[in-house]
mmCIF file of C-alpha atoms and ligand atoms in Angstrom:
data_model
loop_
_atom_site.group_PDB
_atom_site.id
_atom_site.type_symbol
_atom_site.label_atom_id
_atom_site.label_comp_id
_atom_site.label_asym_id
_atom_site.label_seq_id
_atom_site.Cartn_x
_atom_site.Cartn_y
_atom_site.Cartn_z
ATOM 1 C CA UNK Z 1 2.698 -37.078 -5.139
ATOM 2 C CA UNK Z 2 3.487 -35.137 -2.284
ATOM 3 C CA UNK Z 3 1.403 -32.539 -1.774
ATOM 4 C CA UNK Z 4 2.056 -28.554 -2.465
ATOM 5 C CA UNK Z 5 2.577 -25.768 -0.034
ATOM 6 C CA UNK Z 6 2.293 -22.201 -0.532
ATOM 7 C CA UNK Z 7 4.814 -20.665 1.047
ATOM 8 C CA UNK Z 8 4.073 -17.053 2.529
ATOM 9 C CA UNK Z 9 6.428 -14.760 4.161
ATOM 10 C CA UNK Z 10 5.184 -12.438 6.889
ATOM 11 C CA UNK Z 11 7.307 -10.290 8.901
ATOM 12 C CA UNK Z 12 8.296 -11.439 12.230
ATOM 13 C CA UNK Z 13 7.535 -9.076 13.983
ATOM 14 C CA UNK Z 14 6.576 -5.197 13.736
ATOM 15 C CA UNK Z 15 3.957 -3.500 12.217
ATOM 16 C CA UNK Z 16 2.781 -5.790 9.635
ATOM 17 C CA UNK Z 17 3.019 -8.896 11.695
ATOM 18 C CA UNK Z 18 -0.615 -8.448 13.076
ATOM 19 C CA UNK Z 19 -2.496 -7.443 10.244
ATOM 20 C CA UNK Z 20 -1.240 -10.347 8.160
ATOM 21 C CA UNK Z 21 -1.634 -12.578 10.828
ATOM 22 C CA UNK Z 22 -5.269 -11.111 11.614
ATOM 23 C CA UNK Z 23 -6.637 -10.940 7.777
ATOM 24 C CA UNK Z 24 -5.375 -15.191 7.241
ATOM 25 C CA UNK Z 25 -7.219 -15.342 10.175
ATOM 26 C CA UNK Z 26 -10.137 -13.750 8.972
ATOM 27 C CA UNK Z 27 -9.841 -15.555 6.015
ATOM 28 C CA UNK Z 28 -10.548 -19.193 7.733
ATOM 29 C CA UNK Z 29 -6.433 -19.635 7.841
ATOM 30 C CA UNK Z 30 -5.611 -21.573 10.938
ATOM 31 C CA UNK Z 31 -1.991 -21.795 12.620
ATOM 32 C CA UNK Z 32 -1.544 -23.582 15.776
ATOM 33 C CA UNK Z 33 1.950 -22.735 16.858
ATOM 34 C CA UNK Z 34 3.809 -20.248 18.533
ATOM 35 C CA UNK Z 35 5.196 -16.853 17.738
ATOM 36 C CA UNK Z 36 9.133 -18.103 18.012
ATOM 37 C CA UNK Z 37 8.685 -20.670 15.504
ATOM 38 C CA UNK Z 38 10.309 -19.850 12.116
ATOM 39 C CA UNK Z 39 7.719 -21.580 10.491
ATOM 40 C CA UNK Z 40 4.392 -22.460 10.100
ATOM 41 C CA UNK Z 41 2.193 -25.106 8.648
ATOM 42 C CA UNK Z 42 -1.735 -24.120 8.415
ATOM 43 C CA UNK Z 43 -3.403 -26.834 9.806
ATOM 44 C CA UNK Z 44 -6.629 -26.219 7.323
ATOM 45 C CA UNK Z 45 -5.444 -24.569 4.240
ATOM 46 C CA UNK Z 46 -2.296 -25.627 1.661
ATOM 47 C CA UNK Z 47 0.006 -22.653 3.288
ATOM 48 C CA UNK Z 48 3.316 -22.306 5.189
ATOM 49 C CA UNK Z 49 3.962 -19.428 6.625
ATOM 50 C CA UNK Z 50 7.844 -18.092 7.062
ATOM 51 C CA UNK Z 51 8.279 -15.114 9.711
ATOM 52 C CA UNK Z 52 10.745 -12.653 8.145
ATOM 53 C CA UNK Z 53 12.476 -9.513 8.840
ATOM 54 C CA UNK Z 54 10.832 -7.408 6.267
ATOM 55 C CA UNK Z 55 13.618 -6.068 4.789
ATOM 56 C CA UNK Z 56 14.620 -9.598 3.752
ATOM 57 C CA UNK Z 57 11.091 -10.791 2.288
ATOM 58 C CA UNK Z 58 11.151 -9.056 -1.276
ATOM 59 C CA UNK Z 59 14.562 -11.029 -2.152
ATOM 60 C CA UNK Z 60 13.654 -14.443 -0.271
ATOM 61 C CA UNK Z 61 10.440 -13.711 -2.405
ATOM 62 C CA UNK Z 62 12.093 -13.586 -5.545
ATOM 63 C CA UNK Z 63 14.748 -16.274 -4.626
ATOM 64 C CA UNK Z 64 11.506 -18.618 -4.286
ATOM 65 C CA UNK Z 65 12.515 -19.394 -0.720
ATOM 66 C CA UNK Z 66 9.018 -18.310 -0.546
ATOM 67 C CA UNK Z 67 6.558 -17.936 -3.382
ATOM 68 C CA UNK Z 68 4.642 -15.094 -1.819
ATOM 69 C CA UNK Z 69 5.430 -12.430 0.494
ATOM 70 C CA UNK Z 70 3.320 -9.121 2.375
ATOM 71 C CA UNK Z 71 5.342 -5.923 2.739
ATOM 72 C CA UNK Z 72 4.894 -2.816 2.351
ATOM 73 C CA UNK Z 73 4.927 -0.979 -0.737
ATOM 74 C CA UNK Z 74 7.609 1.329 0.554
ATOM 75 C CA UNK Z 75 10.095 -2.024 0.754
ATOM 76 C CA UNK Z 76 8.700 -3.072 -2.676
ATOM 77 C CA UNK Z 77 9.612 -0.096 -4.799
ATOM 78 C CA UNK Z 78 12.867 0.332 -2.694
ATOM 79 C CA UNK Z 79 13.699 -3.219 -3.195
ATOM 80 C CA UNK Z 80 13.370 -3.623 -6.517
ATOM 81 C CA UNK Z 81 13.313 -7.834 -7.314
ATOM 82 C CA UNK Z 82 11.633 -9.381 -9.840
ATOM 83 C CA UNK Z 83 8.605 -10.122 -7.943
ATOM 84 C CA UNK Z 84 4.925 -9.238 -8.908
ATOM 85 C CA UNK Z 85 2.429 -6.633 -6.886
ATOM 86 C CA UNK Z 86 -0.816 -9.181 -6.433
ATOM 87 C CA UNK Z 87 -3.068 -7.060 -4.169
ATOM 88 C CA UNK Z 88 -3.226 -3.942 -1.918
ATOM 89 C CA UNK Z 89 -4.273 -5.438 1.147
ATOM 90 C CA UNK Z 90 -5.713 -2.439 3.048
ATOM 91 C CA UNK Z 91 -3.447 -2.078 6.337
ATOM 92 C CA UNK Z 92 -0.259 -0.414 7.270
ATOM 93 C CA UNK Z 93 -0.900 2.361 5.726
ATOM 94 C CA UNK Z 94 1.396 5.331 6.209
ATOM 95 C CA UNK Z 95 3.798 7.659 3.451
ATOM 96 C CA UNK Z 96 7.055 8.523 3.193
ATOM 97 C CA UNK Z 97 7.768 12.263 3.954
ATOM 98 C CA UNK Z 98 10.841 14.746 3.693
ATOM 99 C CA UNK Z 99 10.899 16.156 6.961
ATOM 100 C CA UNK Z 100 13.354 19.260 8.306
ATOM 101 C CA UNK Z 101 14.164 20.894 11.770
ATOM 102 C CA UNK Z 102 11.025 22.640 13.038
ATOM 103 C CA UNK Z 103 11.702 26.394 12.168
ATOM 104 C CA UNK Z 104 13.799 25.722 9.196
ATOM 105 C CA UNK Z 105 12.737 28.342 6.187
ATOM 106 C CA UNK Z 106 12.043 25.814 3.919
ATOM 107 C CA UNK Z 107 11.015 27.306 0.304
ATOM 108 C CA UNK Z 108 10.445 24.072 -1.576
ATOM 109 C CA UNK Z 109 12.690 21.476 -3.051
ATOM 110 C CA UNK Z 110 15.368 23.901 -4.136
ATOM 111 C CA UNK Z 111 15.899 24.254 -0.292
ATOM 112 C CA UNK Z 112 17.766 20.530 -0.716
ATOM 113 C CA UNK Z 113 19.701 21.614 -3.631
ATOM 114 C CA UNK Z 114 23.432 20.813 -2.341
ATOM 115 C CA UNK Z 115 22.200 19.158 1.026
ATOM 116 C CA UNK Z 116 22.437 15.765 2.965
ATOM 117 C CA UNK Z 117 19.366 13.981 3.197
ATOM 118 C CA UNK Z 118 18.969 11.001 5.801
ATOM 119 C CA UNK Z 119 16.999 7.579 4.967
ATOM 120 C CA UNK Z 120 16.569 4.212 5.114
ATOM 121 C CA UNK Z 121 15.407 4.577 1.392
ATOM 122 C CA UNK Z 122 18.133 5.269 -0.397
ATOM 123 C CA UNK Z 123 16.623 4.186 -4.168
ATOM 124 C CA UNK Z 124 13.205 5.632 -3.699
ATOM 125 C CA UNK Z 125 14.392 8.928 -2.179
ATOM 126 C CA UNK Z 126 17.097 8.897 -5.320
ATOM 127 C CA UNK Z 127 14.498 8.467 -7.586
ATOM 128 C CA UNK Z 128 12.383 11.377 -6.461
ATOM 129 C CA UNK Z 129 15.278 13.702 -6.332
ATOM 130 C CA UNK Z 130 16.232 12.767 -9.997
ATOM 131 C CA UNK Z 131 12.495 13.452 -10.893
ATOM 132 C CA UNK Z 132 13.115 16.647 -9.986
ATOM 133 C CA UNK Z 133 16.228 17.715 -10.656
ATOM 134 C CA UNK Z 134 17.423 18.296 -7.488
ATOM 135 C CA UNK Z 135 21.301 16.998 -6.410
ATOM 136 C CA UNK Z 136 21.496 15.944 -2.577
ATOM 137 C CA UNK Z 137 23.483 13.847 -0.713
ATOM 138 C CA UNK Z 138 21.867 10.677 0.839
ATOM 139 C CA UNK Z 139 22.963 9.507 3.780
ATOM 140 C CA UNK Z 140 21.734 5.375 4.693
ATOM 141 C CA UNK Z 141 21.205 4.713 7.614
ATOM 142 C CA UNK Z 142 18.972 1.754 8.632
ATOM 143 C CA UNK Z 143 17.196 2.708 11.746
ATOM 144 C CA UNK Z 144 16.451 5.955 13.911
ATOM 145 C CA UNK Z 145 16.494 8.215 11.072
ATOM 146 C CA UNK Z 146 14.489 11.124 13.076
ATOM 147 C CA UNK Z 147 17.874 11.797 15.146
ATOM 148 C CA UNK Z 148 19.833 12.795 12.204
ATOM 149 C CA UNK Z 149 19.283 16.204 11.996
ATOM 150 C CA UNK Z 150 20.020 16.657 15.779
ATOM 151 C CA UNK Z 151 23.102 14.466 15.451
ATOM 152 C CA UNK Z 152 24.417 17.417 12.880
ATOM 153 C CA UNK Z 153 24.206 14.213 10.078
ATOM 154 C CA UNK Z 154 22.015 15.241 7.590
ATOM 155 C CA UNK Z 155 19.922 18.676 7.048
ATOM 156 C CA UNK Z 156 17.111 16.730 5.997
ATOM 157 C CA UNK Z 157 15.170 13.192 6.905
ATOM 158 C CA UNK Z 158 12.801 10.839 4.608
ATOM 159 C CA UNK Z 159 11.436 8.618 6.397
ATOM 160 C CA UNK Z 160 7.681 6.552 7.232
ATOM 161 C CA UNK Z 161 4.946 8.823 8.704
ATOM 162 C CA UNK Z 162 1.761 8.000 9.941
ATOM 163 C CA UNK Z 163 0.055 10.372 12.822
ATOM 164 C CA UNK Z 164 3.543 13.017 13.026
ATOM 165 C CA UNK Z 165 3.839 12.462 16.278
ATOM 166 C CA UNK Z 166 7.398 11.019 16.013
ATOM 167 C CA UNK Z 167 8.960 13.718 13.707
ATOM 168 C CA UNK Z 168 7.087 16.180 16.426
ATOM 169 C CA UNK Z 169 8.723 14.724 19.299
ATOM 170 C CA UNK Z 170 12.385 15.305 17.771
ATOM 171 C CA UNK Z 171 12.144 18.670 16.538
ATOM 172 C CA UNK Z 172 11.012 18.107 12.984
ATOM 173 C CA UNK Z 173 8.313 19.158 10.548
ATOM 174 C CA UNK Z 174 7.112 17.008 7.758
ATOM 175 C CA UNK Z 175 7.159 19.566 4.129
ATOM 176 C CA UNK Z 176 7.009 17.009 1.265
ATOM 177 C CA UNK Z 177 5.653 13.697 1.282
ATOM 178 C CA UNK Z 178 7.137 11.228 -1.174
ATOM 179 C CA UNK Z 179 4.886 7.734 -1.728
ATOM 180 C CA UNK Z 180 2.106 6.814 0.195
ATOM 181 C CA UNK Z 181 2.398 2.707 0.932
ATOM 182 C CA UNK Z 182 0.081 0.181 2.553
ATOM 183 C CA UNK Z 183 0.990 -3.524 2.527
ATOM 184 C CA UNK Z 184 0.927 -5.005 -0.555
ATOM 185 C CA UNK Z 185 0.379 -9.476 -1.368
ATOM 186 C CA UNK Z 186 4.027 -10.472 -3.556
ATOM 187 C CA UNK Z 187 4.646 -12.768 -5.804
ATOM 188 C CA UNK Z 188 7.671 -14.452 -6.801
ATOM 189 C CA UNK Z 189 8.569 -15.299 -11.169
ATOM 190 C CA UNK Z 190 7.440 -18.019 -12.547
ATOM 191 C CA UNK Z 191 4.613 -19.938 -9.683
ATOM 192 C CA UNK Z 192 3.967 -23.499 -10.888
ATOM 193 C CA UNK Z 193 0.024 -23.973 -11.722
ATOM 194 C CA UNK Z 194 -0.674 -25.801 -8.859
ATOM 195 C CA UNK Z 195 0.629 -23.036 -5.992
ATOM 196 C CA UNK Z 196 -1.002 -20.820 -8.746
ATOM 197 C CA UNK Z 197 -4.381 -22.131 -8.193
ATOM 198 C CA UNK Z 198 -3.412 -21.788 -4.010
ATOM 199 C CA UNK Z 199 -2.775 -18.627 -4.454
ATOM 200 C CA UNK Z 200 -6.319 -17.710 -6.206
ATOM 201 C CA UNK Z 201 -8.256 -19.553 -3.839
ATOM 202 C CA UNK Z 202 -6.424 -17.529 -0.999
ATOM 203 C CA UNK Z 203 -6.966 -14.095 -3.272
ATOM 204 C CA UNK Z 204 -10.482 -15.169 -3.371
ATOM 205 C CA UNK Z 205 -10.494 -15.191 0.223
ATOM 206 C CA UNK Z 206 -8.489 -12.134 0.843
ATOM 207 C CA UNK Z 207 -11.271 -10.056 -1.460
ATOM 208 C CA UNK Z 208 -14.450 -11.855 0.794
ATOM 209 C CA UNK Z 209 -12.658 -10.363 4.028
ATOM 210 C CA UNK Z 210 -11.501 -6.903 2.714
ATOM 211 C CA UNK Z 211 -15.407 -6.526 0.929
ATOM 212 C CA UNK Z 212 -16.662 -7.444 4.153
ATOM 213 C CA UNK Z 213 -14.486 -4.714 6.102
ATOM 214 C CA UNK Z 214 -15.475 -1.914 3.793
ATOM 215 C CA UNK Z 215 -19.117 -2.706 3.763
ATOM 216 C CA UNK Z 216 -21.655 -3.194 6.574
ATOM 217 C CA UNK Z 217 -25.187 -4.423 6.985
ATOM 218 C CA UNK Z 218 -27.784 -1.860 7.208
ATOM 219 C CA UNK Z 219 -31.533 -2.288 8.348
ATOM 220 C CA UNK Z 220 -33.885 0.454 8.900
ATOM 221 C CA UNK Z 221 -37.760 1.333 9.183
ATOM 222 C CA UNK Z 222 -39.599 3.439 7.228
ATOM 223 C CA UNK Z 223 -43.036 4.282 5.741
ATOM 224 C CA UNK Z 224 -43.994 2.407 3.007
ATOM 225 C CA UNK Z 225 -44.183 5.225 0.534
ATOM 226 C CA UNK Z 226 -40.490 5.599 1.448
ATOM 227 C CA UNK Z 227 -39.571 2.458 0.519
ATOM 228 C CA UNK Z 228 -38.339 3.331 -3.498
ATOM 229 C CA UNK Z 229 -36.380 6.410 -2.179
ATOM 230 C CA UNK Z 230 -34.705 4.841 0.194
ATOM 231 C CA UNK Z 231 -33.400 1.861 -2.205
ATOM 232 C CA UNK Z 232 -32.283 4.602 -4.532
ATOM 233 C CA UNK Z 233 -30.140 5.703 -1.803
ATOM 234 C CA UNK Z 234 -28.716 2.419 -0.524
ATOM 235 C CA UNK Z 235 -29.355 -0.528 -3.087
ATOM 236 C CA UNK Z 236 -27.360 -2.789 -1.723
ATOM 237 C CA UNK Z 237 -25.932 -5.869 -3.840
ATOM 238 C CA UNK Z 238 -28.736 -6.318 -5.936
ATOM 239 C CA UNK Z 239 -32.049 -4.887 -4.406
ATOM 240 C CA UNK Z 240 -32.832 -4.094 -0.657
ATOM 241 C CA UNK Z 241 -34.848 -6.553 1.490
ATOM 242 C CA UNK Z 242 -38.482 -5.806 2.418
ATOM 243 C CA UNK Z 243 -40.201 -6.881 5.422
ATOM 244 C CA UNK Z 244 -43.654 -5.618 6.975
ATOM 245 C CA UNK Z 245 -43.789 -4.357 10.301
ATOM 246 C CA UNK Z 246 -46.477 -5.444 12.657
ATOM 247 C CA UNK Z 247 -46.785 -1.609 12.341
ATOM 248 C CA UNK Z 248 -49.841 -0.947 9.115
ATOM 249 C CA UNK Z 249 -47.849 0.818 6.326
ATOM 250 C CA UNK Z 250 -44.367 0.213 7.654
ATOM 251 C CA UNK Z 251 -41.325 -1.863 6.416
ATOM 252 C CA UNK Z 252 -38.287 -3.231 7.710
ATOM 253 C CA UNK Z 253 -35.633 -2.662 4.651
ATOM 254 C CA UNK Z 254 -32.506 -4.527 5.082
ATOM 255 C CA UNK Z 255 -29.542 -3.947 2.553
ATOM 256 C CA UNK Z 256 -25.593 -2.905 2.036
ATOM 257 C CA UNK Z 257 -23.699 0.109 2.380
ATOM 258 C CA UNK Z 258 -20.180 1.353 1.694
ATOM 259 C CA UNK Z 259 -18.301 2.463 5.071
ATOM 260 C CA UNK Z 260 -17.385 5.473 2.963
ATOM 261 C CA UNK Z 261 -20.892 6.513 1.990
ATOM 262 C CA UNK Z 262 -22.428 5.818 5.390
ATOM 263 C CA UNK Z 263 -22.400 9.076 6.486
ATOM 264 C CA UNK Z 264 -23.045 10.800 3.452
ATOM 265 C CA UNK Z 265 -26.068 8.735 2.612
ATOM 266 C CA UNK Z 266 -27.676 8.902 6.764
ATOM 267 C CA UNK Z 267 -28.737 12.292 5.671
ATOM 268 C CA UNK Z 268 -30.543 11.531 2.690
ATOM 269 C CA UNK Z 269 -32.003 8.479 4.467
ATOM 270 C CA UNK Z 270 -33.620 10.567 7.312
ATOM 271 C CA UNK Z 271 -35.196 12.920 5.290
ATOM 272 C CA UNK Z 272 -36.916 9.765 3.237
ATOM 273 C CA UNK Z 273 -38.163 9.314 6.460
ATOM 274 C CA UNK Z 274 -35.935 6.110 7.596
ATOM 275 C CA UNK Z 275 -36.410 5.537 11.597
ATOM 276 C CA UNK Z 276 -34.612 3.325 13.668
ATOM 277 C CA UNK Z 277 -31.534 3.020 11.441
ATOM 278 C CA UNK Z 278 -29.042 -0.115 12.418
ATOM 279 C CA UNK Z 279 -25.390 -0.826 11.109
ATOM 280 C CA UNK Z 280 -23.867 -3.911 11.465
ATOM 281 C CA UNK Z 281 -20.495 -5.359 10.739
ATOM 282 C CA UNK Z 282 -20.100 -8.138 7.934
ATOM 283 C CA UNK Z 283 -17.971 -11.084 8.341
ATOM 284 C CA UNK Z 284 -17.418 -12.177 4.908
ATOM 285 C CA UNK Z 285 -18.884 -10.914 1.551
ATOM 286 C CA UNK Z 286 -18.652 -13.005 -1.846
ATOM 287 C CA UNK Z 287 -20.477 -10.939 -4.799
HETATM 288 P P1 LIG O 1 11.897 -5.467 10.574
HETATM 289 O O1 LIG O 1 12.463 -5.795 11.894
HETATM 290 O O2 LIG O 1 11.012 -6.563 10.049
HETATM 291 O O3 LIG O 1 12.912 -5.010 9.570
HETATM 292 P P2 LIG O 1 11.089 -2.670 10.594
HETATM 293 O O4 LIG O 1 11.442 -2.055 11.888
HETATM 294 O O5 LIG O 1 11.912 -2.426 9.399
HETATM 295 O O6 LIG O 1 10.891 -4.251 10.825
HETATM 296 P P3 LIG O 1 8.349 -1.789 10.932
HETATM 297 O O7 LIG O 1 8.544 -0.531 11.702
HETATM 298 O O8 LIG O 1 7.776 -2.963 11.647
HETATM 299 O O9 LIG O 1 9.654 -2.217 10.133
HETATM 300 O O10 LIG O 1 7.432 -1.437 9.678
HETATM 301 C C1 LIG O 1 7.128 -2.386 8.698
HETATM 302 C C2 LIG O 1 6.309 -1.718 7.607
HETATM 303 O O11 LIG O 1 5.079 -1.260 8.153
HETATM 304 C C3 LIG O 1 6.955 -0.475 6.996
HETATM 305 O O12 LIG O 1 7.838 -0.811 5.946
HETATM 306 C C4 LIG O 1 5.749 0.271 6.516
HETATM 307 O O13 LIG O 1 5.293 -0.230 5.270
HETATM 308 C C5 LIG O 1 4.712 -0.037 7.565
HETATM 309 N N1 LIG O 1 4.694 0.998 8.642
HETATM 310 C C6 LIG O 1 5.746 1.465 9.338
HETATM 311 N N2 LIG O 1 5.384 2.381 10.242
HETATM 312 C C7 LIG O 1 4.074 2.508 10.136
HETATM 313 C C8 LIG O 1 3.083 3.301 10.799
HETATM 314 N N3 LIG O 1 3.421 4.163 11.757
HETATM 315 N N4 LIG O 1 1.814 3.151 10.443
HETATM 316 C C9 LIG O 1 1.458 2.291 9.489
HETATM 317 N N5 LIG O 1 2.335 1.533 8.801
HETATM 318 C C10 LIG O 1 3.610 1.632 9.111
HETATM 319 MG MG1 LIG O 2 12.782 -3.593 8.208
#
């Protein structure tokens, strides 16, 4: 029987290229050939991977050209196939915004009552103005959205916004933001058992490197008498580690701690009386 291949589409290049590329890295996922290639074998895992213009990957996805596809959630919901959400993967993350001429009085949503709204996201942005009530025009157009205002072709913009610094640098002010999106694992209907069970074992992988990211290795000294506040604080997986110090009446304790929490928790941790605090990234973490 010849053997199965999961088939994953990643972009071919833009902004999710290199953090899908990075996290099947990360995940043990080996490719050996070039960037121009339209395809790729893993030469250590049952995966294929098929470079994609993003746009394209939700209905190649569905199609089963590929079984699996990353995008971003922005291209999901505006896409709408028949394909599954599997998994927030944690990178690209950014929102879609309403965004006007700097200096325009804008009052709130009324203000786009009877107006012409630019996007590249026609059934998302049609969606939120029917949620509200509102009647606009949209006007599609599929790249360079931020000049449409200045062009005199639409009042108003949605587009993808991350730091502001592109709506800044052509006159315009973000004033409503839409959907926040970060790239999301695909599925395609109806996956046979055995690229099923592919799939899980990459999942299982995907969770080991996205625990790892969010959680680093802690050690720290401290007084002995310290040593049952302090695992209060950070317990770790199960319990902290203890380990005497040459030092009479001190301990090493080693455990794990959210990225989140870090610096919430340093302050409690220093007035237990926890010295010499090191944090320490974590390659892979299975529960
Ligand atoms: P393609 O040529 O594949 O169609 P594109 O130009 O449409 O690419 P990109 O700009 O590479 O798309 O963005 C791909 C996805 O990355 C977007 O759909 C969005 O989910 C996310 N993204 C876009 N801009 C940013 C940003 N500034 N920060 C974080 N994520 C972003
Ligand atoms: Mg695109």
């Amino acid at each position: 029987m010849k053997l199965q291949r999961l088939r994953i589409a990643v972009q071919k290049s833009g902004r999710l290229r290199d953090g899908s590329m990075n996290l099947l890295k990360e995940a043990g996922i080996s490719f050996s050939n070039g960037k121009d290639q339209l395809k790729a074998p893993s030469s250590n895992f049952p995966v294929e991977l098929i470079f994609l213009r993003d746009d394209d990957i939700p209905q190649y996805v569905e199609d089963r050209v590929a079984d699996v596809g990353i995008v971003g959630e922005n291209i999901f919901i505006e896409k709408q196939r028949k394909n599954d959400p599997i998994k927030k993967l944690g990178f690209a993350q950014c929102r879609l915004s309403i965004a006007v001429p700097r200096g325009t009085a804008y009052t709130g949503l009324d203000w786009l009552e009877g107006k012409n709204i630019a996007t590249s996201y026609p059934e998302i942005v049609q969606q939120f103005l029917t949620r509200h009530r509102v009647k606009a025009g949209i006007h599609v157009i599929s790249g360079s959205v931020e000049i449409a205002p200045g062009i005199g072709l639409a009042d108003a913009i949605v587009d993808i916004v991350s730091t502001g610094s592109t709506l800044q640098s052509n006159g315009l002010q973000e004033v409503q933001p839409i959907m926040d999106s970060e790239a999301l694992l695909i599925a395609g209907p109806g996956l046979e058992t055995e690229r099923r069970e592919i799939l899980d074992q990459l999942l299982f992988r995907i969770e080991a490197v996205n625990s790892a990211r969010n959680n680093k290795y802690i050690l720290l000294n401290c007084p002995d008498e310290a040593i049952e506040r302090i695992s209060q604080v950070i317990p770790g997986m199960n319990s902290p580690t203890i380990m005497p110090l040459a030092r009479k009446g001190w301990s090493s304790l080693h455990s794990v701690v959210n990225e989140n929490d870090f610096w919430s928790q340093i302050d409690q941790l220093k007035a237990a009386g926890a010295e010499g605090i090191l944090v320490i990234p974590i390659e892979k973490m299975i529960r």
